[in-house]
Coordinates of C-alpha atoms and ligand atoms in Angstrom, one line a residue:
M1 CA 108.9 -94.1 319.3
R2 CA 106.8 -92.8 321.3
S3 CA 103.3 -93.0 322.6
P4 CA 101.1 -92.5 320.1
L5 CA 99.4 -89.2 319.6
A6 CA 96.3 -89.6 322.0
A7 CA 92.8 -88.9 321.2
V8 CA 92.0 -85.1 320.1
P9 CA 88.0 -83.9 320.1
T10 CA 87.4 -83.2 316.7
W11 CA 85.2 -82.0 314.3
P12 CA 82.0 -84.3 313.4
E13 CA 82.0 -86.3 310.4
E14 CA 78.7 -83.9 309.2
A15 CA 81.0 -80.7 309.5
R16 CA 84.3 -82.5 307.8
A17 CA 81.9 -83.6 304.4
R18 CA 80.4 -80.4 304.4
Y19 CA 84.2 -78.4 304.8
R20 CA 85.4 -81.3 302.1
S21 CA 82.8 -80.8 299.6
L22 CA 82.7 -77.0 299.6
G23 CA 86.4 -77.3 298.5
Y24 CA 88.1 -76.0 301.8
W25 CA 89.4 -79.2 302.8
T26 CA 91.6 -81.2 300.4
E27 CA 93.4 -84.7 300.4
E28 CA 96.9 -82.3 300.8
T29 CA 99.3 -83.0 303.1
F30 CA 102.2 -81.1 304.9
A31 CA 104.3 -84.1 303.3
D32 CA 102.6 -83.8 299.8
F33 CA 103.1 -79.7 300.1
V34 CA 106.7 -79.8 300.9
T35 CA 107.5 -82.2 297.7
E36 CA 104.9 -80.3 295.7
R37 CA 105.9 -76.5 295.9
T38 CA 109.8 -77.4 296.2
T39 CA 109.4 -79.3 292.7
R40 CA 107.4 -76.7 290.8
Y41 CA 109.3 -73.3 291.9
A42 CA 112.5 -75.5 292.4
E43 CA 115.1 -72.7 290.6
R44 CA 112.9 -69.7 292.2
L45 CA 114.3 -68.4 295.9
A46 CA 112.6 -69.6 298.7
V47 CA 114.2 -68.4 301.8
V48 CA 116.9 -66.0 302.9
G49 CA 118.2 -65.0 306.3
E50 CA 120.7 -65.9 309.1
D51 CA 121.6 -69.5 309.7
A52 CA 122.7 -71.3 313.0
H53 CA 126.1 -70.0 312.5
G54 CA 125.4 -65.6 311.7
E55 CA 126.3 -66.4 308.1
Q56 CA 123.6 -65.4 305.0
A57 CA 121.5 -68.1 303.1
R58 CA 119.8 -67.7 300.3
W59 CA 117.9 -70.9 299.5
T60 CA 116.4 -72.1 296.4
Y61 CA 113.2 -74.2 296.5
A62 CA 115.1 -76.9 295.2
D63 CA 117.5 -75.9 298.3
L64 CA 115.0 -76.1 300.5
A65 CA 113.8 -79.5 299.5
D66 CA 117.3 -80.8 300.3
R67 CA 117.6 -79.2 303.4
A68 CA 114.4 -80.4 305.0
E69 CA 114.9 -84.2 303.6
R70 CA 118.5 -83.6 305.6
A71 CA 116.8 -82.3 308.5
A72 CA 114.4 -85.1 308.1
G73 CA 117.1 -87.6 308.0
R74 CA 118.6 -85.9 310.8
L75 CA 115.3 -86.5 313.2
C76 CA 115.0 -90.4 312.4
A77 CA 119.3 -90.5 313.3
V78 CA 118.0 -89.5 316.7
G79 CA 115.1 -91.9 316.4
V80 CA 112.5 -89.8 315.9
A81 CA 109.6 -91.7 314.0
P82 CA 106.9 -90.7 311.9
G83 CA 103.9 -89.9 314.2
D84 CA 106.6 -88.2 317.1
R85 CA 106.5 -85.1 318.4
V86 CA 109.2 -83.1 317.8
V87 CA 109.9 -79.7 320.0
V88 CA 111.1 -76.8 318.1
A89 CA 112.6 -74.4 319.6
L90 CA 114.7 -72.0 317.2
P91 CA 115.0 -67.8 316.8
N92 CA 114.2 -66.7 312.9
I93 CA 117.2 -68.8 311.2
V94 CA 116.9 -70.5 307.9
E95 CA 116.9 -73.8 309.7
F96 CA 114.0 -73.4 311.4
V97 CA 112.2 -73.8 307.8
A98 CA 114.5 -76.8 307.1
V99 CA 113.4 -78.2 310.2
V100 CA 109.4 -77.8 310.1
L101 CA 109.3 -78.8 306.6
G102 CA 111.7 -81.6 307.0
A103 CA 109.4 -83.0 309.7
F104 CA 106.3 -82.5 307.4
R105 CA 108.1 -84.2 305.3
M106 CA 108.5 -87.7 307.1
G107 CA 105.3 -87.0 309.5
A108 CA 106.4 -85.9 312.6
L109 CA 104.7 -83.5 314.3
P110 CA 106.1 -80.1 315.3
V111 CA 105.3 -78.5 318.4
F112 CA 106.3 -74.8 318.1
A113 CA 107.7 -73.6 320.8
L114 CA 110.0 -70.0 320.9
A115 CA 113.6 -69.6 321.4
T116 CA 113.0 -67.5 324.4
H117 CA 111.4 -70.1 326.2
R118 CA 113.1 -71.9 328.8
E119 CA 112.7 -75.3 330.8
A120 CA 109.6 -74.4 332.9
E121 CA 107.6 -73.6 329.3
L122 CA 110.1 -76.4 327.2
G123 CA 109.5 -78.7 330.3
Q124 CA 105.8 -78.6 329.7
F125 CA 105.4 -79.1 326.0
C126 CA 107.6 -81.9 326.4
A127 CA 105.6 -83.3 329.2
V128 CA 102.3 -82.9 327.6
S129 CA 103.1 -84.0 323.9
D130 CA 105.6 -86.7 324.7
A131 CA 108.1 -85.2 322.5
A132 CA 110.8 -87.6 321.0
A133 CA 113.2 -84.6 320.4
L134 CA 114.0 -81.2 321.5
V135 CA 115.7 -78.4 318.3
G136 CA 117.1 -75.5 319.6
C137 CA 120.0 -73.6 318.4
S138 CA 123.3 -73.2 320.5
G139 CA 124.6 -69.6 320.9
E140 CA 122.6 -67.4 323.0
V141 CA 121.5 -69.9 325.2
D142 CA 123.6 -73.1 326.5
L143 CA 121.3 -75.6 325.0
Q144 CA 123.5 -78.6 326.8
D145 CA 122.6 -76.9 330.1
L146 CA 118.8 -76.2 329.2
H147 CA 118.6 -79.8 328.0
T148 CA 119.8 -81.3 331.3
R149 CA 117.0 -78.6 332.7
V150 CA 114.2 -79.7 331.2
A151 CA 115.5 -83.4 331.7
D152 CA 114.8 -82.3 335.5
V153 CA 111.6 -80.7 334.9
L154 CA 110.7 -84.3 333.5
A155 CA 112.3 -86.7 335.6
P156 CA 109.3 -86.4 338.3
Y157 CA 106.5 -87.3 335.6
G158 CA 108.1 -90.2 334.5
V159 CA 108.8 -88.9 331.2
R160 CA 111.9 -90.0 329.4
P161 CA 114.1 -86.5 328.1
P162 CA 113.9 -85.7 324.5
A163 CA 116.8 -86.1 322.5
L164 CA 118.6 -82.7 321.4
I165 CA 119.5 -81.5 318.4
D166 CA 121.8 -78.7 317.9
V167 CA 121.2 -77.2 314.8
A168 CA 124.7 -75.1 315.0
S169 CA 126.0 -78.5 315.4
W170 CA 125.0 -79.5 311.6
D171 CA 127.8 -79.1 309.0
E172 CA 126.3 -78.7 306.0
A173 CA 129.7 -79.0 303.8
A174 CA 130.7 -81.8 305.3
T175 CA 129.9 -85.0 302.9
A176 CA 129.6 -87.5 306.0
D177 CA 126.0 -87.3 305.5
T178 CA 126.3 -90.2 304.1
A179 CA 125.5 -91.5 307.9
I180 CA 121.7 -89.8 307.7
P181 CA 119.8 -92.0 307.1
A182 CA 117.1 -92.5 304.7
V183 CA 113.7 -91.0 305.6
P184 CA 110.5 -93.1 305.4
P185 CA 107.4 -91.2 303.7
A186 CA 105.0 -89.9 306.1
P187 CA 102.0 -91.9 306.8
L188 CA 99.9 -89.1 308.0
G189 CA 96.0 -88.7 305.9
A190 CA 95.3 -84.8 305.5
E191 CA 92.9 -84.9 308.5
D192 CA 95.3 -86.2 310.9
V193 CA 96.9 -83.6 313.4
A194 CA 100.0 -82.1 311.7
F195 CA 101.6 -80.0 314.3
L196 CA 100.6 -78.4 317.4
Q197 CA 100.3 -74.5 318.4
L198 CA 101.0 -73.3 321.3
S199 CA 97.3 -71.6 322.7
G200 CA 98.0 -68.2 323.8
G201 CA 99.9 -68.2 327.2
T202 CA 99.8 -71.4 328.6
S203 CA 98.9 -72.1 332.3
G204 CA 99.0 -74.8 335.1
T205 CA 98.5 -77.2 332.2
A206 CA 99.6 -76.5 328.9
K207 CA 97.2 -76.2 326.3
L208 CA 98.4 -77.3 323.0
I209 CA 96.4 -77.0 319.7
P210 CA 96.2 -79.2 317.3
R211 CA 95.8 -78.3 314.1
T212 CA 95.5 -80.8 310.8
A213 CA 96.8 -80.2 307.2
A214 CA 93.0 -79.8 306.3
D215 CA 92.3 -77.3 308.2
Y216 CA 95.1 -75.3 307.8
L217 CA 96.2 -75.2 304.7
Y218 CA 92.5 -74.1 304.0
S219 CA 93.5 -70.7 306.2
V220 CA 97.1 -70.8 304.3
R221 CA 95.2 -70.6 300.7
A222 CA 92.8 -68.5 301.9
S223 CA 94.8 -65.8 303.7
A224 CA 97.2 -66.4 300.6
D225 CA 94.0 -65.1 297.8
I226 CA 92.7 -62.2 300.0
C227 CA 96.4 -61.0 301.1
E228 CA 97.3 -61.0 297.9
V229 CA 100.4 -63.7 298.1
D230 CA 102.0 -64.4 294.3
A231 CA 105.2 -65.4 293.0
S232 CA 106.4 -61.8 293.5
T233 CA 105.9 -61.5 297.0
V234 CA 108.8 -61.1 299.6
M235 CA 107.5 -61.3 302.8
L236 CA 110.1 -59.9 305.6
V237 CA 109.5 -62.0 308.8
V238 CA 110.7 -60.2 312.2
L239 CA 107.9 -61.6 314.5
P240 CA 109.1 -65.1 316.0
V241 CA 108.9 -67.3 313.0
S242 CA 106.8 -70.0 314.7
H243 CA 104.1 -68.1 316.0
N244 CA 100.7 -68.3 313.8
F245 CA 100.4 -64.9 312.6
P246 CA 103.7 -65.0 310.6
M247 CA 103.5 -68.7 310.0
S248 CA 100.2 -68.8 308.0
S249 CA 98.1 -65.3 308.5
P250 CA 99.4 -65.5 305.6
G251 CA 102.8 -65.9 306.7
I252 CA 105.9 -68.0 305.1
L253 CA 103.2 -70.9 304.3
S254 CA 101.3 -69.1 302.2
V255 CA 104.6 -67.5 300.8
L256 CA 106.0 -71.2 299.9
D257 CA 102.1 -71.7 298.7
R258 CA 102.9 -69.3 295.7
G259 CA 106.3 -69.2 295.2
G260 CA 107.6 -66.1 296.8
R261 CA 110.7 -65.7 299.1
I262 CA 111.0 -65.4 303.2
V263 CA 113.3 -63.0 304.3
L264 CA 114.1 -64.1 308.0
A265 CA 115.5 -61.2 310.3
R266 CA 116.9 -62.0 313.7
E267 CA 115.5 -59.1 315.2
A268 CA 112.7 -56.6 314.5
S269 CA 114.2 -53.0 315.2
P270 CA 113.8 -50.7 312.5
R271 CA 117.3 -50.2 311.8
T272 CA 117.8 -53.8 311.2
A273 CA 114.3 -54.3 309.4
F274 CA 114.7 -50.8 306.9
A275 CA 117.9 -52.1 305.2
L276 CA 116.4 -55.7 304.7
I277 CA 113.8 -54.2 303.2
A278 CA 115.8 -52.0 300.8
A279 CA 118.6 -54.5 300.1
E280 CA 115.5 -57.5 299.3
Q281 CA 112.9 -55.6 298.0
V282 CA 110.5 -56.9 300.4
T283 CA 106.5 -56.2 299.4
T284 CA 105.1 -57.3 303.0
V285 CA 105.8 -57.8 306.6
A286 CA 103.6 -58.6 309.9
L287 CA 104.2 -56.6 313.0
V288 CA 102.7 -56.5 316.5
P289 CA 101.6 -52.8 317.4
P290 CA 104.6 -51.8 319.5
L291 CA 106.7 -52.7 316.6
A292 CA 104.2 -50.5 314.2
Q293 CA 104.9 -47.6 316.4
A294 CA 108.3 -48.2 316.5
W295 CA 108.8 -48.5 312.9
I296 CA 106.6 -45.3 312.2
S297 CA 108.5 -43.3 314.7
S298 CA 111.9 -44.5 313.4
A299 CA 110.8 -43.9 309.6
R300 CA 109.8 -40.8 310.3
R301 CA 113.4 -39.7 311.2
R302 CA 115.4 -41.6 309.4
R303 CA 113.2 -41.8 306.0
P304 CA 114.2 -44.9 304.7
D305 CA 113.7 -46.4 301.5
L306 CA 111.2 -48.1 301.9
T307 CA 109.7 -48.0 298.4
S308 CA 109.5 -51.9 297.9
L309 CA 106.9 -52.4 300.3
R310 CA 103.2 -53.0 299.3
S311 CA 101.1 -53.8 302.8
V312 CA 101.9 -53.7 306.2
Q313 CA 100.0 -56.3 308.4
V314 CA 99.3 -55.0 312.2
G315 CA 98.1 -57.7 314.8
G316 CA 98.1 -59.7 317.6
A317 CA 96.7 -57.2 320.0
R318 CA 94.7 -53.9 319.2
L319 CA 96.0 -51.4 316.9
N320 CA 95.1 -48.0 318.1
D321 CA 93.4 -45.8 315.5
V322 CA 96.4 -43.1 315.7
T323 CA 99.0 -45.5 314.3
A324 CA 96.4 -46.8 312.1
Q325 CA 96.1 -43.8 310.1
E326 CA 100.0 -43.3 310.5
V327 CA 101.0 -46.3 308.5
R328 CA 100.3 -45.3 304.8
P329 CA 101.8 -41.9 305.0
V330 CA 105.0 -43.0 306.6
L331 CA 105.8 -46.3 305.5
G332 CA 104.0 -45.6 302.0
A333 CA 102.7 -49.1 302.1
R334 CA 98.8 -50.3 302.9
L335 CA 97.8 -51.4 306.0
Q336 CA 96.3 -54.6 306.9
Q337 CA 94.8 -55.4 310.2
V338 CA 94.7 -59.1 311.5
F339 CA 92.7 -60.3 314.2
G340 CA 93.7 -64.1 315.1
M341 CA 94.2 -66.7 317.1
A342 CA 96.2 -70.3 316.9
E343 CA 93.1 -72.1 317.7
G344 CA 91.7 -70.5 314.5
L345 CA 89.8 -67.9 313.4
V346 CA 91.3 -65.3 311.7
S347 CA 89.8 -61.9 310.4
Y348 CA 91.7 -59.3 308.1
T349 CA 90.9 -56.2 306.3
R350 CA 90.3 -55.9 302.7
A351 CA 92.1 -54.0 299.9
E352 CA 88.9 -53.0 299.0
D353 CA 87.8 -51.8 302.4
P354 CA 87.4 -48.1 302.6
D355 CA 90.2 -46.2 304.8
D356 CA 87.9 -46.3 307.9
L357 CA 87.4 -49.6 308.3
V358 CA 91.0 -50.2 307.9
H359 CA 91.8 -48.1 310.3
T360 CA 89.2 -48.5 313.4
T361 CA 88.1 -52.4 312.8
Q362 CA 90.1 -55.9 312.8
G363 CA 88.4 -56.5 309.7
S364 CA 86.1 -59.9 308.4
P365 CA 87.0 -63.3 308.9
I366 CA 88.6 -65.6 306.1
S367 CA 85.4 -67.9 305.7
P368 CA 82.3 -67.9 304.8
D369 CA 81.3 -70.3 306.6
D370 CA 83.6 -69.2 309.7
E371 CA 80.3 -69.0 312.2
L372 CA 80.6 -66.1 314.8
R373 CA 78.4 -65.7 317.9
I374 CA 78.7 -62.5 320.3
V375 CA 77.3 -63.4 323.5
D376 CA 76.7 -61.9 326.9
A377 CA 77.4 -63.4 330.3
D378 CA 74.8 -66.2 329.8
D379 CA 75.9 -67.2 326.9
E380 CA 72.5 -65.6 325.1
P381 CA 73.1 -63.3 322.0
V382 CA 73.4 -59.5 322.3
A383 CA 71.9 -57.0 320.3
E384 CA 73.4 -56.6 316.7
G385 CA 76.6 -53.5 317.1
E386 CA 76.6 -54.5 321.3
E387 CA 79.8 -56.1 322.9
G388 CA 80.0 -59.4 323.9
S389 CA 82.3 -62.1 324.3
L390 CA 83.1 -64.3 320.3
L391 CA 82.5 -67.5 320.2
T392 CA 83.1 -68.9 316.9
R393 CA 83.6 -72.6 315.3
G394 CA 84.3 -73.1 311.8
P395 CA 86.3 -74.9 308.9
Y396 CA 90.1 -74.4 310.3
T397 CA 89.2 -73.4 314.6
I398 CA 89.7 -76.3 316.4
R399 CA 87.0 -78.3 318.4
G400 CA 89.2 -79.0 321.6
Y401 CA 92.9 -78.7 323.2
Y402 CA 95.4 -81.6 322.8
G403 CA 96.8 -82.3 326.4
P404 CA 96.7 -85.2 329.3
A405 CA 93.3 -86.2 330.7
A406 CA 93.5 -83.3 332.8
I407 CA 93.0 -81.1 329.2
S408 CA 89.0 -82.7 329.2
S409 CA 87.3 -80.5 331.7
I410 CA 89.7 -77.1 330.2
N411 CA 88.1 -78.0 327.2
A412 CA 84.8 -78.3 328.6
T413 CA 84.8 -74.5 329.6
A414 CA 86.6 -73.3 326.5
F415 CA 84.3 -74.7 324.1
T416 CA 80.3 -75.0 324.0
E417 CA 78.7 -77.7 323.8
D418 CA 78.3 -77.6 320.4
G419 CA 81.6 -77.2 319.4
F420 CA 82.2 -73.1 319.4
Y421 CA 85.7 -72.0 321.0
R422 CA 85.2 -69.2 323.6
T423 CA 87.4 -66.7 322.5
G424 CA 88.0 -64.6 325.2
D425 CA 87.7 -61.7 323.4
L426 CA 85.3 -58.7 323.7
V427 CA 83.9 -57.8 319.8
R428 CA 81.4 -55.3 318.6
R429 CA 80.3 -55.8 315.0
L430 CA 79.6 -53.6 312.6
P431 CA 76.8 -53.4 310.4
S432 CA 79.2 -53.3 307.4
G433 CA 80.0 -56.7 309.2
H434 CA 83.4 -55.6 310.6
L435 CA 84.8 -57.1 313.9
Q436 CA 86.1 -54.5 316.2
V437 CA 88.0 -56.2 319.3
T438 CA 87.3 -53.9 322.7
G439 CA 88.7 -56.0 325.3
R440 CA 89.1 -59.1 326.5
D441 CA 87.4 -61.7 329.5
K442 CA 90.6 -64.0 329.6
D443 CA 92.9 -64.4 332.8
Q444 CA 95.7 -63.5 330.3
I445 CA 98.0 -60.3 330.1
N446 CA 98.9 -59.8 326.0
R447 CA 102.3 -58.1 326.5
A448 CA 103.7 -56.6 322.8
G449 CA 101.6 -59.3 321.5
E450 CA 103.2 -62.1 323.1
K451 CA 100.2 -63.9 325.6
I452 CA 101.0 -64.6 328.8
A453 CA 98.4 -66.6 331.2
T454 CA 98.2 -64.7 334.9
D455 CA 98.4 -68.2 336.5
E456 CA 101.6 -69.1 335.2
I457 CA 103.4 -66.2 336.8
E458 CA 101.3 -66.2 339.9
G459 CA 101.9 -70.1 340.3
H460 CA 105.8 -69.5 340.2
L461 CA 105.8 -66.7 342.3
L462 CA 103.9 -68.4 345.3
T463 CA 106.7 -70.5 345.5
H464 CA 108.5 -68.0 346.7
P465 CA 108.8 -68.5 350.5
D466 CA 108.2 -64.8 351.9
L467 CA 104.9 -64.3 349.5
L468 CA 101.5 -65.1 351.0
D469 CA 100.1 -63.7 347.8
A470 CA 100.3 -62.9 344.2
V471 CA 97.9 -61.8 341.5
A472 CA 99.1 -60.7 338.0
V473 CA 97.5 -58.1 336.2
G474 CA 97.6 -56.1 332.9
L475 CA 98.5 -52.4 332.8
P476 CA 98.1 -50.5 330.0
D477 CA 101.0 -49.4 328.7
P478 CA 101.3 -46.5 325.9
F479 CA 104.3 -48.9 323.9
L480 CA 103.4 -52.3 324.7
G481 CA 99.8 -52.0 324.9
E482 CA 99.9 -54.0 328.5
Q483 CA 102.8 -54.6 330.8
V484 CA 103.0 -57.1 333.4
C485 CA 102.5 -56.3 337.2
V486 CA 102.3 -57.9 339.7
V487 CA 100.2 -57.3 343.2
L488 CA 101.8 -58.9 345.6
R489 CA 101.1 -59.9 349.6
T490 CA 104.0 -60.5 351.9
E491 CA 105.6 -62.0 355.3
P492 CA 107.0 -59.3 356.8
G493 CA 110.6 -58.6 355.0
R494 CA 109.6 -58.1 352.1
P495 CA 111.6 -59.5 349.5
A496 CA 113.2 -57.0 346.7
P497 CA 112.1 -56.9 343.4
T498 CA 114.9 -57.9 341.5
D499 CA 114.9 -61.5 343.9
L500 CA 111.5 -62.2 342.8
A501 CA 112.7 -61.2 339.1
D502 CA 115.4 -63.8 339.7
H503 CA 113.4 -66.4 341.5
L504 CA 111.3 -66.3 338.1
R505 CA 114.4 -66.5 336.1
S506 CA 115.5 -69.6 338.1
A507 CA 112.3 -71.0 338.1
G508 CA 112.9 -71.3 333.9
L509 CA 110.6 -68.8 332.9
A510 CA 111.3 -67.0 329.3
T511 CA 112.4 -63.2 330.3
Y512 CA 109.3 -62.0 328.2
K513 CA 107.2 -63.0 331.0
I514 CA 109.2 -61.7 334.0
P515 CA 107.1 -58.7 335.4
D516 CA 107.5 -55.7 334.2
R517 CA 106.0 -53.9 337.9
F518 CA 105.7 -55.2 341.6
V519 CA 103.6 -53.6 344.2
F520 CA 103.1 -54.5 347.1
L521 CA 99.7 -54.4 349.3
D522 CA 98.7 -55.5 352.7
E523 CA 95.1 -56.6 351.4
F524 CA 93.9 -57.9 348.1
P525 CA 90.2 -56.8 347.3
R526 CA 88.2 -59.5 347.6
T527 CA 85.0 -60.8 345.4
H528 CA 82.2 -61.8 347.1
V529 CA 82.8 -65.5 347.2
G530 CA 86.3 -64.6 348.8
K531 CA 88.2 -64.8 345.8
N532 CA 90.9 -62.1 344.6
S533 CA 89.2 -59.7 342.6
R534 CA 91.6 -59.0 339.6
R535 CA 89.0 -56.0 338.7
E536 CA 89.1 -54.2 341.6
L537 CA 92.4 -54.7 342.0
R538 CA 93.4 -53.2 338.1
A539 CA 91.3 -50.4 339.8
L540 CA 92.9 -49.5 342.8
L541 CA 96.2 -49.7 341.0
A542 CA 95.4 -47.5 338.7
T543 CA 95.0 -45.0 341.9
H544 CA 97.8 -46.4 343.6
L545 CA 100.4 -46.0 340.5
H546 CA 99.2 -42.4 340.5
T547 CA 100.3 -41.8 343.9
H548 CA 103.3 -44.6 344.2
P549 CA 105.3 -44.1 341.0
P550 CA 106.6 -47.5 340.0
T551 CA 109.3 -49.4 342.1
T552 CA 111.0 -51.0 339.0
Ligands
OOB601 C1 97.9 -64.4 317.4 O1 97.4 -65.5 318.1 P1 97.2 -65.6 319.4 O2 96.9 -67.3 319.4 O3 98.8 -65.7 320.1 O4 96.7 -64.6 320.5 C2 95.3 -64.5 320.5 C3 94.5 -63.5 321.0 C4 93.3 -63.3 320.2 O5 92.2 -64.2 321.1 C5 93.3 -61.8 321.1 O6 92.8 -61.7 322.4 C6 94.5 -61.0 320.7 O7 95.5 -62.3 320.6 N1 94.6 -60.7 319.2 C7 93.7 -59.2 319.0 C8 94.3 -58.9 317.7 N2 95.3 -60.5 317.4 C9 95.0 -61.4 318.3 N3 93.6 -58.6 319.8 C10 93.1 -57.5 319.4 N4 93.4 -56.8 317.7 C11 94.1 -57.5 317.1 N5 94.6 -57.6 315.7 O8 97.7 -63.2 318.0 C12 97.2 -64.1 315.9 C13 96.8 -65.4 315.1 C14 96.9 -65.0 313.8 C15 97.2 -64.3 313.0 C16 97.5 -62.6 314.0 C17 97.4 -62.9 315.2

């Protein structure tokens, strides 16, 4: 048994009572959800995809219940107790669904990491959550070695390493499963924290997002209604399934809620995806803008059979209007724009919205009780229709991050005193109520929908002996949306970009955070208080890159 979950800032009782009385929040827990849906839809096909051994699996809801029960048993077998945290770092394989539902079934709290995370990230998540287990899949990664590295990251903090679970070592055919202990009933209530999501880009202190069954399942049910998810839905998942978008917006949980089918793809290339769409008669898929662009250009050339596809959701980063207009003519499916965040708020364009709004806006929020404030630098509301920073609170938006004591100072700036979350997004609201995301005022890079905290890259770079200063900025990129660019001031005898990339890799940073571009400058522009000015750096880079082609 690990330490109990620390207290988290939460909704005041008045708000809770209101969300309950409006029917948003119910008594249903995730354990109830797993049992009820897998029983209700028992005979239907639930999950299709590769397993840890690369074999094709096709599980009914009854199979899924069975797999989840076994996964829960396996968690218990390595000492995970109800209430403990379990870091899940799996690719899009069927075991992901089994492990997550298994954790829910026994009341363990999944921490949704990515299969691409390495010891720098996983070590942080384990430390912050005091994780009892780390679940991965050996194959592309040497899991034992990764586990040792995670333990090394944890040692200086005095945190016990998590037990390692390698789903590739599970032998489901073996009858030796009698060794799997019986699973106790989950002790969690609907308003207890049920899992921890990652915030977009973790900084020096990992910010974990505490979500409850009450708030999350409300967003799942409402998303299923808005996105017309039903028993006929066949959802292809090409984005990393642990992200909030493919998980709940409407995501795999909406599909399980309604008795539809999930098709997991291990990679997102048009070739693989188009074949799966035709073979499995896929009706819907969620994409980030770069993938939407890649699918569109590939579909133009290949003319794949996409007749089953009814809707394509695009979100995670701003979609340009041109690509938006191409979705229906080229992919033959309705576009739905999704603007959301793992902290809560999700906004969708609706089926009944006119085309021009679907093409040019990021829709409107899920709930009539999502409260939005669009403010200037002094937190004063901007005039209607003007651009401002988006603040939000509501029935499924958290009131604070989970983390060690240091998190309270982060919470003090990330949330207003009256509980609004500062999204860091610049938006404008049209008279129709639709939101347009116009920019960002947070130190984050959005690379193809993956969020990267600039200070995380900078911190790791500055451990290199030859670097005097490092600033990471997102540079516009026609395909990725933004690329990761680092601007460096060095000792004479400048390190080569490849050495710096190796330095970051050996620090245990996920590959998607390795800079796309390294730029060396003798002087950095400063703000009037003497800090590095990212704004001026960006402007300088625009000219610099014009005259100096990229070095990598
Ligand atoms: C989704 O969640 P996160 O937590 O990875 O990232 C949230 C941030 C937002 O604050 C915003 O900066 C950006 O991602 N974002 C968009 C966007 N959707 C997300 N920026 C512009 N246009 C969009 N459509 O990315 C996420 C969570 C649930 C559903 C969809 C996306």
